[in-house]
XYZ file of C-alpha atoms in Angstrom:
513
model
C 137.976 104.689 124.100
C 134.075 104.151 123.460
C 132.537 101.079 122.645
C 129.951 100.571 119.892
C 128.034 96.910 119.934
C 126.341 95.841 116.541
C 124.589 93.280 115.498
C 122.024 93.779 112.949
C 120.042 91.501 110.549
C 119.767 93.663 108.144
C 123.178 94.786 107.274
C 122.358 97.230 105.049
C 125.219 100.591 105.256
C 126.581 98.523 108.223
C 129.912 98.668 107.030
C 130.084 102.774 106.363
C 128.557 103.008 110.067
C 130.921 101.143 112.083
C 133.849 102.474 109.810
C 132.308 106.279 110.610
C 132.437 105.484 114.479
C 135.851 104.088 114.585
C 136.731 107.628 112.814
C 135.213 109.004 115.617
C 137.172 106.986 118.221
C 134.890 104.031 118.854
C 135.874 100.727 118.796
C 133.406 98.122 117.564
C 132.209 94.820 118.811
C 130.125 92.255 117.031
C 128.625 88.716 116.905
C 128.352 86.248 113.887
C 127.273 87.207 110.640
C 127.466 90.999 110.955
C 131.219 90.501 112.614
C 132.119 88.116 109.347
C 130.792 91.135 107.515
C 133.164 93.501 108.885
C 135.409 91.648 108.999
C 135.677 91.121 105.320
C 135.199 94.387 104.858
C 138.551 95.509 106.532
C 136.696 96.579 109.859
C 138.755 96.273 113.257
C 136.473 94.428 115.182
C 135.959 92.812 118.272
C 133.743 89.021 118.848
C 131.649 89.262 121.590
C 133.393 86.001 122.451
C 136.905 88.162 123.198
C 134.741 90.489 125.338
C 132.256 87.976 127.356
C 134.891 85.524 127.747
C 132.200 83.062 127.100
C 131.413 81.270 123.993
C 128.570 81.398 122.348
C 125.887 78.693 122.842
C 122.737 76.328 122.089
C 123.049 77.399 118.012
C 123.675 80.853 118.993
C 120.339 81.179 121.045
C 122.797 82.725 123.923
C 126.063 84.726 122.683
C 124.708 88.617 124.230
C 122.766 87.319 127.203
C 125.507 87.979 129.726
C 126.327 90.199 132.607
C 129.858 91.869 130.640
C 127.559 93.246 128.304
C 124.394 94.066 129.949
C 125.977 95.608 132.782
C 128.282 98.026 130.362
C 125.027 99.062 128.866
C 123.021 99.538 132.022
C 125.420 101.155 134.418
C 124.760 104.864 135.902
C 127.938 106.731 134.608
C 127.298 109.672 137.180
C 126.968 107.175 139.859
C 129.556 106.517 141.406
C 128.780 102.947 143.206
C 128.219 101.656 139.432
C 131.450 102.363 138.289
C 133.374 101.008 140.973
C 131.301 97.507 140.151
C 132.291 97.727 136.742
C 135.898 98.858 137.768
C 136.093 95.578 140.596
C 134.532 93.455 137.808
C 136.880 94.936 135.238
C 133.797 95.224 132.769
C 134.258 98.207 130.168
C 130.964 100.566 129.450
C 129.180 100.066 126.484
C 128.374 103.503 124.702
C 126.269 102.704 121.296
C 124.019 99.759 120.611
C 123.259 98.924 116.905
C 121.083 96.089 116.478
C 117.757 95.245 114.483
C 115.966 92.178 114.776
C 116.021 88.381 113.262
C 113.416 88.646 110.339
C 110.272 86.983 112.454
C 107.659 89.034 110.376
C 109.588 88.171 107.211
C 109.374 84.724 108.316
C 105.978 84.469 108.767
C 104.808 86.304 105.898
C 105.897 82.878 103.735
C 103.152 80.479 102.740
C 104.920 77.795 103.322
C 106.393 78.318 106.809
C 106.318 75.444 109.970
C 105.934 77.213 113.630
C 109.383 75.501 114.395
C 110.906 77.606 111.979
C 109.075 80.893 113.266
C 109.908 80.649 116.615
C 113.409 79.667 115.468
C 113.537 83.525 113.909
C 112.072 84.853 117.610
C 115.161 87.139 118.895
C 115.846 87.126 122.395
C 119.123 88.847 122.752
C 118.530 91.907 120.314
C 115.590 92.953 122.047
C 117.438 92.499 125.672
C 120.441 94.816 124.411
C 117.861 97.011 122.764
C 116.209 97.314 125.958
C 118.985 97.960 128.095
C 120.210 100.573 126.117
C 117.544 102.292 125.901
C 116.413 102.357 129.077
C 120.324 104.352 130.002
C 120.077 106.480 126.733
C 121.377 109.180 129.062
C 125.081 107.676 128.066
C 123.909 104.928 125.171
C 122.899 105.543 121.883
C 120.393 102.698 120.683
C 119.768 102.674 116.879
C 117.677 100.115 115.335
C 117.135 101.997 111.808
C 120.120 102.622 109.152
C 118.054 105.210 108.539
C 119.588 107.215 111.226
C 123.045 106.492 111.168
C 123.869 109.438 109.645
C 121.998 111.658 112.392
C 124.013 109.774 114.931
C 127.551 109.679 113.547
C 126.644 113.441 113.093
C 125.661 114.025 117.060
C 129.195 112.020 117.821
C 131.215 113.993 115.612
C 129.953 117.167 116.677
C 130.154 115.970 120.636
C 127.367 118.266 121.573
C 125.945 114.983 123.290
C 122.245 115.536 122.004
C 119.917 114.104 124.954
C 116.666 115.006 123.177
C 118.300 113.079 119.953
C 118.765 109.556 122.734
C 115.564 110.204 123.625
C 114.339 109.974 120.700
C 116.096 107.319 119.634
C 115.554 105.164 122.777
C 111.217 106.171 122.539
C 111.759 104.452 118.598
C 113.527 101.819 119.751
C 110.726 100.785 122.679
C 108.533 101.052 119.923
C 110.273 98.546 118.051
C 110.623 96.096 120.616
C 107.175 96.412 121.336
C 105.862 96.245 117.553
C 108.486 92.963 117.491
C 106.700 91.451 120.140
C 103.382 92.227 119.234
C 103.399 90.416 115.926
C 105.308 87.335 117.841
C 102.193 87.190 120.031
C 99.665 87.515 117.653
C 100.965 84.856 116.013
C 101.138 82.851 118.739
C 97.546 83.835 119.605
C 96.173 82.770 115.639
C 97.861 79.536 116.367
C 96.357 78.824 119.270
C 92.701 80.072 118.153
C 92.234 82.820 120.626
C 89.755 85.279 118.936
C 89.726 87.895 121.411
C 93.035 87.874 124.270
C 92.893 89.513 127.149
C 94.912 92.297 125.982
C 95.080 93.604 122.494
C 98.249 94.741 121.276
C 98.270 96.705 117.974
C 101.691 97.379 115.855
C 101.253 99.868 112.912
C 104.344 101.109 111.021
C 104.364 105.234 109.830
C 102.790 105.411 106.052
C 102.697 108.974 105.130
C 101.303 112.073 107.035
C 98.209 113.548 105.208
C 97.615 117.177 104.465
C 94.839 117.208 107.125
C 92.449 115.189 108.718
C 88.420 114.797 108.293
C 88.636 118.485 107.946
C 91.309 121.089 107.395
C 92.012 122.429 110.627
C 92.526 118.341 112.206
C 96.273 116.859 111.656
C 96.182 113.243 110.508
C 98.484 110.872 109.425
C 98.372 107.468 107.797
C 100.082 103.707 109.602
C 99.971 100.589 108.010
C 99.064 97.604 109.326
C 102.745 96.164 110.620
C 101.588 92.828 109.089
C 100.460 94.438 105.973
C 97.348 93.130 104.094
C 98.014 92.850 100.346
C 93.950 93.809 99.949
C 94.023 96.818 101.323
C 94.178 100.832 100.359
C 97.462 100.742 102.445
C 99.198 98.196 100.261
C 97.386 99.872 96.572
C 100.357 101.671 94.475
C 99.428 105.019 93.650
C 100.191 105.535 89.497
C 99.117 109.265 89.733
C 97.647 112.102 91.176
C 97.987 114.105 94.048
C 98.384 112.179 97.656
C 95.565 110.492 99.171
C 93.530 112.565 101.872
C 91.719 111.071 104.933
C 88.468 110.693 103.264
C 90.190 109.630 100.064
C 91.188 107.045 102.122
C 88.525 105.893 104.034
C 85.884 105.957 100.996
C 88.507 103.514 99.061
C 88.682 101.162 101.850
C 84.621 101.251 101.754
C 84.550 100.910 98.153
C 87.470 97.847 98.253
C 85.042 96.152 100.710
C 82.300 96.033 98.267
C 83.464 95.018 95.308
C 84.987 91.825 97.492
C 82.368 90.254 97.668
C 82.066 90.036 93.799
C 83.458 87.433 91.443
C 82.112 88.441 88.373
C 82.673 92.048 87.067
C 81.671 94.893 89.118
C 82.101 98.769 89.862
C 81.335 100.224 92.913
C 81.180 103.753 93.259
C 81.068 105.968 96.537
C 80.290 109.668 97.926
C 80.928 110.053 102.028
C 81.596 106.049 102.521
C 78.124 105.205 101.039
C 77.755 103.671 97.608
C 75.739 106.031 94.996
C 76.282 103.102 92.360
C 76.868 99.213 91.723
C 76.958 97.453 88.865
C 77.648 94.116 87.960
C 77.556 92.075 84.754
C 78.067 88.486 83.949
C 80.762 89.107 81.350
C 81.465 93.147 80.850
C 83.304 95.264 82.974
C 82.578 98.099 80.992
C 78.247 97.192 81.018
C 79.152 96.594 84.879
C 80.906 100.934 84.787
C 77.718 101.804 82.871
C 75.254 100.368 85.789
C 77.168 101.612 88.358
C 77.260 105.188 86.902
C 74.075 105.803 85.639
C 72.714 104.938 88.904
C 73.337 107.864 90.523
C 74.991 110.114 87.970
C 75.016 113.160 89.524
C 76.228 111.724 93.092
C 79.384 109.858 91.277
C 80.630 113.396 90.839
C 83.669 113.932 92.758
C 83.364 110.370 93.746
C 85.847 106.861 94.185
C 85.462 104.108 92.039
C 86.420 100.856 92.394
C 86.809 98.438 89.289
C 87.204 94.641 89.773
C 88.857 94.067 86.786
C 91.645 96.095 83.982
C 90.165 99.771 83.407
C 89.966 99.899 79.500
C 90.321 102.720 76.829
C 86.274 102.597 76.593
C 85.611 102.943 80.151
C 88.335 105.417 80.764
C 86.623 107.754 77.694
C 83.998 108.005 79.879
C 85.370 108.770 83.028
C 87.589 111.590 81.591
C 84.487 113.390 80.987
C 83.425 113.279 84.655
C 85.125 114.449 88.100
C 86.738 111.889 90.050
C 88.605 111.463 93.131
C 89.959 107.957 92.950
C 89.959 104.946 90.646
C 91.625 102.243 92.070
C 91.524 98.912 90.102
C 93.869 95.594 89.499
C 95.454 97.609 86.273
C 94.643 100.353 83.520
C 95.525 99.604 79.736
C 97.804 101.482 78.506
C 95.483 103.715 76.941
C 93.322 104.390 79.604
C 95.930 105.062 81.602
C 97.171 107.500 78.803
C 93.573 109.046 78.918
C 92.833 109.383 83.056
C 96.616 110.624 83.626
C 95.551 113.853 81.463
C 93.492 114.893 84.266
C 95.950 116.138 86.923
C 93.973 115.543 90.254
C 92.734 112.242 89.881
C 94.410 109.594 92.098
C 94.875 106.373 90.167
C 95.593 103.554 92.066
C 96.009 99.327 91.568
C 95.583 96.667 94.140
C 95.776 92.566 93.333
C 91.890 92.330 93.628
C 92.713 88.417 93.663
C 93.681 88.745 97.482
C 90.414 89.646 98.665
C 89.758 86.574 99.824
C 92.642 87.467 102.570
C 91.605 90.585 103.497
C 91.929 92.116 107.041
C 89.768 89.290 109.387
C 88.877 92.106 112.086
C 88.052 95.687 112.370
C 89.212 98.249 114.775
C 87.135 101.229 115.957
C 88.364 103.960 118.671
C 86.232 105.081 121.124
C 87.590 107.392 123.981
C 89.020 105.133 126.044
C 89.026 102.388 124.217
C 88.890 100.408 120.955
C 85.846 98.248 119.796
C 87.046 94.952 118.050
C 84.687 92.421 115.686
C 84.712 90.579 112.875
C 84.321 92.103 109.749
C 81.113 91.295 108.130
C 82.300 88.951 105.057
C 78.415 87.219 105.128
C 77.246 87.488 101.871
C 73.439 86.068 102.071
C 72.156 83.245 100.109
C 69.099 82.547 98.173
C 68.687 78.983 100.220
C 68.194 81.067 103.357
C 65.617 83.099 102.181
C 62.745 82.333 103.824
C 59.279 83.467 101.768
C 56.972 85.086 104.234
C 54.164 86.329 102.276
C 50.998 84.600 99.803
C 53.018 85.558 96.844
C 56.656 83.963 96.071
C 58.935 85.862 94.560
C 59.761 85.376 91.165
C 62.963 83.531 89.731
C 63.918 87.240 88.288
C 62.966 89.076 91.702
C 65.024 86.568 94.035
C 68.062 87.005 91.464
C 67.179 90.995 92.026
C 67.024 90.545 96.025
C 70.171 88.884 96.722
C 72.086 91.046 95.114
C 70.651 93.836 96.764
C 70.891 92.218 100.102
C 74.997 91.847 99.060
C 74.884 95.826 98.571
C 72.901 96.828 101.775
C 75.521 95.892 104.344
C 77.754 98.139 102.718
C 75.392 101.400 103.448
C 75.388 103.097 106.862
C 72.263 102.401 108.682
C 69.448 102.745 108.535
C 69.760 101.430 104.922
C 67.902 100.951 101.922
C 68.548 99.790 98.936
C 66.225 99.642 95.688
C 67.664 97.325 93.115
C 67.318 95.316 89.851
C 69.440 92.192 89.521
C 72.821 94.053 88.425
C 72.217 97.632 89.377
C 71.076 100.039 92.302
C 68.536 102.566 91.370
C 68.271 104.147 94.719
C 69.873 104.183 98.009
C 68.864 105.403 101.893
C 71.622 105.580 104.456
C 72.322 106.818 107.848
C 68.965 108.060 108.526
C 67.293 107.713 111.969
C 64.293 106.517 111.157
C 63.901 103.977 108.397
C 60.666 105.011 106.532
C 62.781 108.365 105.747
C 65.857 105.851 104.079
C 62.868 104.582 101.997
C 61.635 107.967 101.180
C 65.276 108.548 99.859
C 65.642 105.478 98.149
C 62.801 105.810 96.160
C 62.888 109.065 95.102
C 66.151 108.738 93.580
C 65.102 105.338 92.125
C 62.044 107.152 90.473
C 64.316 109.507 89.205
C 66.092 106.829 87.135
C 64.945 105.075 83.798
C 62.098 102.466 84.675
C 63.366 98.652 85.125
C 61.872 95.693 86.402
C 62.082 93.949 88.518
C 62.214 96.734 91.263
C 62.933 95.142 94.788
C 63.794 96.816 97.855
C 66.594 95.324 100.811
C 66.834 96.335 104.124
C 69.681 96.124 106.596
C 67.238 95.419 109.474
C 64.073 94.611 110.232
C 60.744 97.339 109.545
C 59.525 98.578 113.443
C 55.550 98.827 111.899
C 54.278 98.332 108.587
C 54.677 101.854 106.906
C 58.429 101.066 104.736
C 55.811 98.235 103.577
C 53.092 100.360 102.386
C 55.321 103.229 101.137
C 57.390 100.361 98.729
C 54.213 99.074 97.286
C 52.779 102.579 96.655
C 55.842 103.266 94.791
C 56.001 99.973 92.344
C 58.122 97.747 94.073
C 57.872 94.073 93.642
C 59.304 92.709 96.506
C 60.946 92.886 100.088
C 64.213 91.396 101.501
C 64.963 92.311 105.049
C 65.585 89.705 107.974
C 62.647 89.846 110.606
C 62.710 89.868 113.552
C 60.349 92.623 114.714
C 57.146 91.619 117.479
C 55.185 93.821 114.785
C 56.538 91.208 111.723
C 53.368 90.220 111.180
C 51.850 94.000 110.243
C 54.681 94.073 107.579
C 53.701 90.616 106.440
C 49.852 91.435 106.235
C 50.699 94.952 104.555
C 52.813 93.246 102.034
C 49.858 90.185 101.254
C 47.727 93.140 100.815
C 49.335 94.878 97.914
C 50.310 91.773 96.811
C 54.349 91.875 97.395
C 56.614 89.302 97.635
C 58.812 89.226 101.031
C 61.463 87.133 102.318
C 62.951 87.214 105.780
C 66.746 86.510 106.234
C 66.924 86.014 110.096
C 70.957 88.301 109.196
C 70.773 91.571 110.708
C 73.320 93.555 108.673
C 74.002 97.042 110.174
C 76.729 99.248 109.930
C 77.089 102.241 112.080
């Protein structure tokens, strides 16, 4: 007769599985709460007790951790030296593991929780058995998911003794120790303060695979963070529309990172991971939509928007009458939600905007060989470290103008520009590679917008000569944020005094490649 060991956590369709392999002539061992659970449920089982001959130990900390059971998992059954031990030992093979882990993620994922009582939830024997199994999946099967029961009462009943299925079972299930340990050591790491370890371990969990990548002819597929971020695309529920793409995705996350770093009402909206327009207002959401969208209204077209606060009836009128990819916003009234979900295509999405402040500390970018790691940049500039460089000051209306566009300019791919008011951008340079031709950008889609004053200009980095100076003040701006740090400063400076424009220096470089 074949032995099955389980011992899951999660005891979810337990019962029907071990009840399905005794059908198929297993006989079942167990250990603490999942044997009670059998037991109860009218399940012939075995304790591990009956098998090691040893009780268990130290609060349960040691009941699996012995050589009876490791050694029925782990022995060759086509060698013959193995058997004999086993035989001369009288230990009986071990043919299916079922185990999934104590709850440490769960654990941790409480506000309120002491690191006594996390490592208390760190499981030492579920991983060993896992691991053992696995590694002899020639003769064991290993299942960690309740997912696959099914598949694998279906293999034994059929006895066609599926290697590729163990295989694929034991590859999942070194996956899971490994995510398991992963978020055990980053833990670990937080607590002890340890920025960047030697070695980065990364767990993601499967989300959904996407029709196709950047472009049509790449496959792609979408992971979640294993310890998910509640302010993030990958924890937004979808209300309707068609599933996100690649780009859908990445442009939210862009947007999402924007509109963080405002309190009071704001819409961000984005073509290509570059905003097209912001808005903000000190009371309106719906003033804040109208900024943002008649900033750029021909570039919002087949845009994402992201809305810091409830989309409402009036603001939903208006985008019905557009194209849009994505809204994604804390919650839709019930009538703008009756409005946008008239349009088939557009993705509506909601996300608790009030966990922001929690967001994702780090970012992760592959490179061939390797993955680039930094902080993301949460600096949001303040007028007390504006430093005024020129004759002229700026005024009370133009500093209120330049910090906000100084909060927007990080947020554009370098080289970027950004031409502003105090609650709206009028015109926007990214990516270009050289920055007089982001200015040249900026400027002509500012002058294509309905005159307002003031008109100030930000900069993600510092001018290389004086030209982005003299081009500005040809073109009516007012004044200059950027943060210095060029040998040829002083040109800018002089070219600025001599049009008679205010500039400030930051000393915050803020550029995002």
């Amino acid at each position: 007769m074949k032995r099955a060991l389980i011992s899951v956590s999660d005891k979810t369709g337990v019962v029907e599985f071990a009840k399905g392999l005794i059908a198929n002539g297993y006989e079942i061992i167990s250990t603490g709460g999942t044997y009670k659970k059998l037991q109860e449920n009218d399940v012939d089982v075995i304790e591990i007790d009956e098998v090691t001959k040893f009780p268990e130990i130290l609060d349960g900390r040691v009941k699996t951790l012995h050589p009876v059971v490791h050694a029925g998992l782990l022995a060759k059954r086509d060698n013959p030296e193995h058997m004999k031990t086993l035989e001369k030992l009288n230990i009986e093979t071990i043919d299916l593991v079922c185990v999934n882990l104590y709850p440490f993620k769960e654990t941790i994922s409480k506000a309120d929780v002491t690191p006594e009582q996390a490592i208390e939830q760190i499981d030492i024997g579920g991983p060993s058995m896992i691991r053992s199994a696995s590694k002899n999946f020639k003769s064991v099967y290993v299942v960690i998911d309740a997912n696959d029961y099914e598949t694998v009462l279906e293999s034994i009943k059929s006895n066609d003794d599926d290697l590729v299925l163990r295989r694929r079972l034991a590859a999942k299930a070194f996956r899971h120790t490994a995510e398991y340990d992963s978020i055990i050591g980053h833990y670990l790491t937080d607590l002890n303060g340890d920025e960047f370890p030697d070695v980065e371990v990364l767990g993601y969990d499967y989300h959904q695979e996407l029709r196709y990548g950047e472009n049509s002819h790449q496959k792609a597929a979408f992971y979640k963070s294993a310890m998910p971020f509640e302010y993030s695309i990958a924890s937004a529920k979808q209300l309707h529309g068609k599933e996100l793409s690649f780009n859908n995705i990445k442009d939210a996350d862009a947007a999402l990172r924007i509109v963080a770093d405002f309190k009071e009402p704001c819409v961000a909206a984005l073509k290509h991971m570059n905003p097209c327009g912001v808005g903000v207002d000190d009371e309106s959401i719906y003033q804040a939509w109208r900024k943002a969208y008649t900033a750029d209204t021909m570039s919002i077209f087949g845009g994402i928007v992201a809305v810091n606060r409830e989309v409402t009836k009036e603001i939903a009128e208006e985008m019905h009458k557009i194209f849009l990819e994505i809204v994604i916003a804390p919650s839709f009234s019930d009538e703008a939600l009756e409005i946008l979900e008239a349009k088939k295509n557009i993705r509506l999405l909601t996300l608790d905007f009030s966990k922001a402040k929690d967001a994702q500390k780090h970012e992760y970018v592959s490179v061939m060989g390797g993955l680039l790691v930094q902080e993301r940049d949460t600096t949001v500039d303040q007028l007390s470290e504006f430093k005024v460089v020129t004759e002229k000051a700026p005024t009370d209306e133009e500093m209120k103008a330049l910090l906000f566009g100084q909060r927007i300019v990080k947020h554009v791919k370098s080289n970027a520009i950004v031409i502003s008011t105090t609650d709206k951008t009028l015109g926007i340079g990214a990516g270009q590679m050289n920055r007089i031709g982001s200015v040249k950008i900026a400027i002509e889609q500012e002058e294509q917008a309905t005159q307002h004053s003031p008109l100030v200009m930000a900069s993600d980095a510092f001018f290389p000569m004086d030209d982005c100076v003299q081009y500005a003040a040809e073109h009516n701006i007012t004044a200059i944020v950027q943060p210095g740090g060029s040998i040829k400063d002083q040109d800018s400076i002089d070219m600025a005094n001599e049009h008679g424009i205010a500039m400030v220096f930051t000393g915050r470089r803020h550029f995002k490649h």
